[in-house]
CSV table of C-alpha atoms in Angstrom, one decimal:
chain,number,residue,atom,x,y,z
D,1,UNK,CA,0.0,0.0,0.0
D,2,UNK,CA,2.8,2.4,0.9
D,3,UNK,CA,4.4,1.6,-2.6
D,4,UNK,CA,1.1,2.5,-4.3
D,5,UNK,CA,0.6,5.6,-2.3
D,6,UNK,CA,4.0,6.7,-3.2
D,7,UNK,CA,3.6,5.9,-7.0
D,8,UNK,CA,0.2,8.1,-6.9
D,9,UNK,CA,2.1,10.9,-5.2
D,10,UNK,CA,4.7,10.8,-7.8
D,11,UNK,CA,2.2,10.6,-10.7
D,12,UNK,CA,0.1,13.8,-9.5
D,13,UNK,CA,2.9,16.0,-8.0
D,14,UNK,CA,5.3,18.2,-9.8
D,15,UNK,CA,8.2,20.6,-9.4
D,16,UNK,CA,7.2,23.9,-7.6
D,17,UNK,CA,9.4,25.9,-10.1
D,18,UNK,CA,7.7,24.2,-13.1
D,19,UNK,CA,4.0,24.9,-11.6
D,20,UNK,CA,4.9,28.8,-10.9
D,21,UNK,CA,6.8,29.3,-14.2
D,22,UNK,CA,3.7,30.2,-16.3
D,23,UNK,CA,2.5,32.5,-13.6
D,24,UNK,CA,5.8,34.5,-13.5
D,25,UNK,CA,5.9,34.5,-17.2
D,26,UNK,CA,2.5,36.2,-17.3
D,27,UNK,CA,3.2,38.5,-14.7
D,28,UNK,CA,6.4,39.7,-16.2
D,29,UNK,CA,4.5,40.2,-19.5
D,30,UNK,CA,1.7,42.2,-17.8
D,31,UNK,CA,4.2,44.3,-16.1
D,32,UNK,CA,6.3,45.0,-19.2
D,33,UNK,CA,2.9,46.0,-21.0
D,34,UNK,CA,1.6,48.2,-18.2
D,35,UNK,CA,5.1,49.9,-17.9
D,36,UNK,CA,5.0,50.5,-21.7
D,37,UNK,CA,1.6,51.9,-21.6
D,38,UNK,CA,2.5,54.0,-18.6
D,39,UNK,CA,5.6,55.5,-20.4
D,40,UNK,CA,3.3,55.9,-23.6
D,41,UNK,CA,0.6,57.8,-21.6
D,42,UNK,CA,3.3,60.0,-19.9
D,43,UNK,CA,4.9,60.8,-23.2
D,44,UNK,CA,1.4,61.7,-24.7
D,45,UNK,CA,0.4,63.8,-21.6
D,46,UNK,CA,3.6,65.6,-21.7
D,47,UNK,CA,3.4,66.8,-25.4
D,48,UNK,CA,3.3,70.5,-25.6
D,49,UNK,CA,0.6,72.5,-27.4
D,50,UNK,CA,2.3,73.1,-30.9
D,51,UNK,CA,-0.5,75.1,-32.6
D,52,UNK,CA,-3.2,77.5,-31.7
D,53,UNK,CA,-5.8,78.5,-34.3
D,54,UNK,CA,-8.0,81.4,-33.8
D,55,UNK,CA,-11.2,81.8,-35.9
D,56,UNK,CA,-14.1,84.4,-35.9
D,57,UNK,CA,-15.1,87.8,-37.7
D,58,UNK,CA,-12.7,89.9,-35.7
D,59,UNK,CA,-13.4,93.7,-36.1
D,60,UNK,CA,-13.1,95.1,-32.6
D,61,UNK,CA,-10.5,92.8,-31.1
D,62,UNK,CA,-7.2,91.9,-32.5
D,63,UNK,CA,-5.7,88.5,-33.1
D,64,UNK,CA,-2.4,89.6,-31.2
D,65,UNK,CA,-4.5,90.7,-28.2
D,66,UNK,CA,-6.3,87.3,-28.3
D,67,UNK,CA,-3.1,85.4,-28.5
D,68,UNK,CA,-1.4,87.1,-25.6
D,69,UNK,CA,-4.6,86.1,-23.5
D,70,UNK,CA,-4.3,82.6,-24.8
D,71,UNK,CA,-0.7,82.0,-24.3
D,72,UNK,CA,-0.9,83.2,-20.6
D,73,UNK,CA,-3.6,80.6,-20.1
D,74,UNK,CA,-1.8,77.7,-21.6
D,75,UNK,CA,0.0,75.8,-18.8
D,76,UNK,CA,1.1,72.0,-19.0
D,77,UNK,CA,1.1,69.6,-21.9
D,78,UNK,CA,-1.8,69.2,-24.6
D,79,UNK,CA,-3.7,66.9,-22.3
D,80,UNK,CA,-3.5,69.0,-19.3
D,81,UNK,CA,-4.5,72.4,-20.7
D,82,UNK,CA,-7.5,73.6,-18.7
D,83,UNK,CA,-9.9,74.7,-21.7
D,84,UNK,CA,-11.9,76.8,-19.0
D,85,UNK,CA,-8.9,78.7,-17.9
D,86,UNK,CA,-8.4,79.6,-21.6
D,87,UNK,CA,-12.1,80.6,-22.3
D,88,UNK,CA,-12.8,82.5,-19.2
D,89,UNK,CA,-10.1,85.3,-19.7
D,90,UNK,CA,-11.0,85.7,-23.1
D,91,UNK,CA,-14.8,86.2,-22.5
D,92,UNK,CA,-13.7,88.9,-19.9
D,93,UNK,CA,-12.3,91.1,-22.8
D,94,UNK,CA,-15.0,93.7,-23.3
D,95,UNK,CA,-15.5,93.0,-26.9
D,96,UNK,CA,-15.8,89.1,-26.7
D,97,UNK,CA,-19.4,87.9,-26.4
D,98,UNK,CA,-18.4,84.3,-26.3
D,99,UNK,CA,-15.3,82.1,-26.9
D,100,UNK,CA,-15.3,78.4,-27.7
D,101,UNK,CA,-12.1,76.2,-26.9
D,102,UNK,CA,-11.5,72.8,-28.2
D,103,UNK,CA,-8.6,70.4,-28.4
D,104,UNK,CA,-7.7,69.0,-31.8
D,105,UNK,CA,-5.5,65.9,-31.7
D,106,UNK,CA,-2.8,65.5,-31.6
D,107,UNK,CA,-1.4,68.8,-30.5
D,108,UNK,CA,-3.5,71.8,-31.4
D,109,UNK,CA,-6.0,74.1,-29.5
D,110,UNK,CA,-8.8,75.6,-31.5
D,111,UNK,CA,-10.5,78.9,-30.3
D,112,UNK,CA,-13.7,80.2,-31.9
D,113,UNK,CA,-14.3,84.0,-31.0
D,114,UNK,CA,-17.8,85.6,-31.2
D,115,UNK,CA,-17.7,89.3,-30.9
D,116,UNK,CA,-20.2,91.6,-29.3
D,117,UNK,CA,-22.7,93.2,-31.5
D,118,UNK,CA,-23.4,96.7,-30.1
D,119,UNK,CA,-26.9,97.7,-30.7
D,120,UNK,CA,-27.2,100.8,-28.5
D,121,UNK,CA,-25.3,103.0,-26.1
D,122,UNK,CA,-26.3,102.7,-22.5
D,123,UNK,CA,-25.9,105.4,-20.0
D,124,UNK,CA,-22.4,107.0,-19.6
D,125,UNK,CA,-19.7,104.8,-21.5
D,126,UNK,CA,-21.4,101.6,-21.8
D,127,UNK,CA,-23.1,99.5,-24.6
D,128,UNK,CA,-25.9,97.1,-24.9
D,129,UNK,CA,-25.5,93.9,-27.1
D,130,UNK,CA,-28.0,92.0,-29.2
D,131,UNK,CA,-29.0,90.2,-26.1
D,132,UNK,CA,-29.8,93.4,-24.1
D,133,UNK,CA,-26.6,92.6,-22.1
D,134,UNK,CA,-24.3,95.6,-20.8
D,135,UNK,CA,-20.7,95.8,-21.7
D,136,UNK,CA,-18.2,98.5,-21.2
D,137,UNK,CA,-15.3,98.9,-23.8
D,138,UNK,CA,-13.0,102.0,-23.5
D,139,UNK,CA,-14.2,103.4,-26.9
D,140,UNK,CA,-17.8,103.2,-26.4
D,141,UNK,CA,-18.1,107.1,-26.4
D,142,UNK,CA,-17.0,107.2,-29.9
D,143,UNK,CA,-19.9,105.2,-31.3
D,144,UNK,CA,-21.8,108.1,-31.8
D,145,UNK,CA,-24.1,106.6,-34.5
D,146,UNK,CA,-25.9,104.3,-32.1
D,147,UNK,CA,-29.1,105.3,-30.2
D,148,UNK,CA,-28.5,106.3,-26.7
D,149,UNK,CA,-30.8,104.5,-24.0
D,150,UNK,CA,-30.8,105.5,-20.4
D,151,UNK,CA,-32.8,104.6,-17.4
D,152,UNK,CA,-32.7,103.3,-13.8
D,153,UNK,CA,-30.3,100.5,-12.9
D,154,UNK,CA,-31.1,97.0,-14.3
D,155,UNK,CA,-33.8,98.6,-16.7
D,156,UNK,CA,-31.6,97.9,-19.9
D,157,UNK,CA,-33.4,94.8,-20.8
D,158,UNK,CA,-36.8,96.4,-20.7
D,159,UNK,CA,-35.6,99.4,-22.6
D,160,UNK,CA,-33.8,97.4,-25.2
D,161,UNK,CA,-37.2,95.5,-25.7
D,162,UNK,CA,-39.2,98.8,-25.9
D,163,UNK,CA,-36.7,100.4,-28.1
D,164,UNK,CA,-37.0,97.5,-30.7
D,165,UNK,CA,-40.8,97.8,-30.7
D,166,UNK,CA,-40.9,101.6,-31.1
D,167,UNK,CA,-38.2,101.5,-33.8
D,168,UNK,CA,-40.1,98.8,-35.9
D,169,UNK,CA,-43.3,100.8,-35.8
D,170,UNK,CA,-41.6,104.3,-36.5
D,171,UNK,CA,-39.3,102.9,-39.4
D,172,UNK,CA,-42.0,102.9,-41.9
D,173,UNK,CA,-43.0,106.6,-41.2
D,174,UNK,CA,-39.4,107.6,-41.8
D,175,UNK,CA,-38.7,108.2,-38.2
D,176,UNK,CA,-35.6,107.2,-36.4
D,177,UNK,CA,-34.9,107.0,-32.7
D,178,UNK,CA,-31.7,108.6,-31.5
D,179,UNK,CA,-32.4,108.3,-27.7
D,180,UNK,CA,-34.8,106.4,-25.6
D,181,UNK,CA,-35.1,107.4,-21.7
D,182,UNK,CA,-37.0,105.8,-19.1
D,183,UNK,CA,-37.6,107.6,-15.7
D,184,UNK,CA,-37.8,106.2,-12.3
D,185,UNK,CA,-41.5,105.8,-12.6
D,186,UNK,CA,-41.3,104.0,-15.7
D,187,UNK,CA,-42.5,106.7,-18.0
D,188,UNK,CA,-40.5,106.9,-21.4
D,189,UNK,CA,-39.4,109.5,-23.7
D,190,UNK,CA,-38.0,109.3,-27.1
D,191,UNK,CA,-35.8,111.7,-29.1
D,192,UNK,CA,-35.8,111.3,-32.9
D,193,UNK,CA,-33.0,111.9,-35.4
D,194,UNK,CA,-34.5,115.5,-36.4
D,195,UNK,CA,-34.5,116.5,-32.9
D,196,UNK,CA,-38.2,116.0,-32.1
D,197,UNK,CA,-39.6,114.5,-28.8
D,198,UNK,CA,-41.9,111.7,-28.4
D,199,UNK,CA,-43.3,111.7,-24.8
D,200,UNK,CA,-44.9,108.3,-24.3
D,201,UNK,CA,-45.2,108.3,-20.7
D,202,UNK,CA,-46.6,105.1,-19.1
D,203,UNK,CA,-49.2,102.6,-20.4
D,204,UNK,CA,-49.7,100.8,-23.6
D,205,UNK,CA,-47.2,101.8,-26.1
D,206,UNK,CA,-48.9,100.0,-29.0
D,207,UNK,CA,-51.9,102.0,-28.8
D,208,UNK,CA,-50.1,105.3,-28.5
D,209,UNK,CA,-48.0,104.4,-31.5
D,210,UNK,CA,-51.1,103.5,-33.4
D,211,UNK,CA,-52.6,107.0,-32.8
D,212,UNK,CA,-49.2,108.5,-33.8
D,213,UNK,CA,-49.2,106.6,-37.1
D,214,UNK,CA,-52.7,107.7,-37.9
D,215,UNK,CA,-51.8,111.5,-37.3
D,216,UNK,CA,-48.5,111.2,-39.2
D,217,UNK,CA,-50.2,109.6,-42.2
D,218,UNK,CA,-52.8,112.7,-42.3
D,219,UNK,CA,-50.4,115.5,-41.8
D,220,UNK,CA,-49.3,118.0,-44.4
D,221,UNK,CA,-46.0,117.0,-45.9
D,222,UNK,CA,-44.3,120.4,-45.0
D,223,UNK,CA,-45.1,120.0,-41.4
D,224,UNK,CA,-42.6,118.6,-39.0
D,225,UNK,CA,-43.3,118.0,-35.3
D,226,UNK,CA,-41.1,119.2,-32.7
D,227,UNK,CA,-42.9,117.4,-29.8
D,228,UNK,CA,-45.5,114.8,-29.6
D,229,UNK,CA,-47.3,114.2,-26.5
D,230,UNK,CA,-48.8,110.8,-26.3
D,231,UNK,CA,-49.7,110.7,-22.5
D,232,UNK,CA,-53.4,111.3,-23.2
D,233,UNK,CA,-55.9,108.3,-22.9
D,234,UNK,CA,-57.6,108.9,-26.2
D,235,UNK,CA,-55.4,111.4,-28.3
D,236,UNK,CA,-52.1,113.5,-28.3
D,237,UNK,CA,-50.8,116.8,-28.5
D,238,UNK,CA,-48.3,118.0,-31.2
D,239,UNK,CA,-46.1,121.1,-31.2
D,240,UNK,CA,-45.0,121.9,-34.8
D,241,UNK,CA,-41.6,123.2,-35.8
D,242,UNK,CA,-41.9,127.1,-36.6
D,243,UNK,CA,-45.2,127.0,-34.9
D,244,UNK,CA,-45.8,130.7,-33.9
D,245,UNK,CA,-49.0,129.9,-31.6
């Protein structure tokens, strides 16, 4: 029995070094592959940004100014560049409305810049863009061709909407707004390009404009108003230029 037991043990057993050899080989291969992958990833992560491409219709902001801001924000290799850290200082520039920053493999950063579109001047030295947002470039005072809007704090969006509504209804009459002011009580007054004043006060602007259109369509061609008071409930009062009465 002992000889049989010994024979069975000999037939099922094996050298420990022979048993562990495949595992050691596999571990070595895995370690080598992992090490190689780590080195490859480290090399990829350490690649510098080789090219920065800036696009957009640029009129008020220059490419050298944009590149100076972008270069200050680039930090680390291509993979580690914080895109928000590039975008935020760009959008802090007064004439930049929005910036979109993307990676482009293998080593490029693309920046698309959308400039502000100034619709009107706001108060003393600021501008309103197409969305009714206030921005303040240093040269706002030189944009004299834009209408001037003014009013209480935080009234710029409401005034922009009213300006658009009034402008659309006056344009067919050949009248152009140079300025629109809102007082603290919400009453509005417009100044036209020929110097005439439109006093709207408060209330339904559309009804007041409808009465104005009816009067302007029926007036004599050589009569030009100097002031039109639309604060009445069912009418208006007109002062004509060179009116001696």
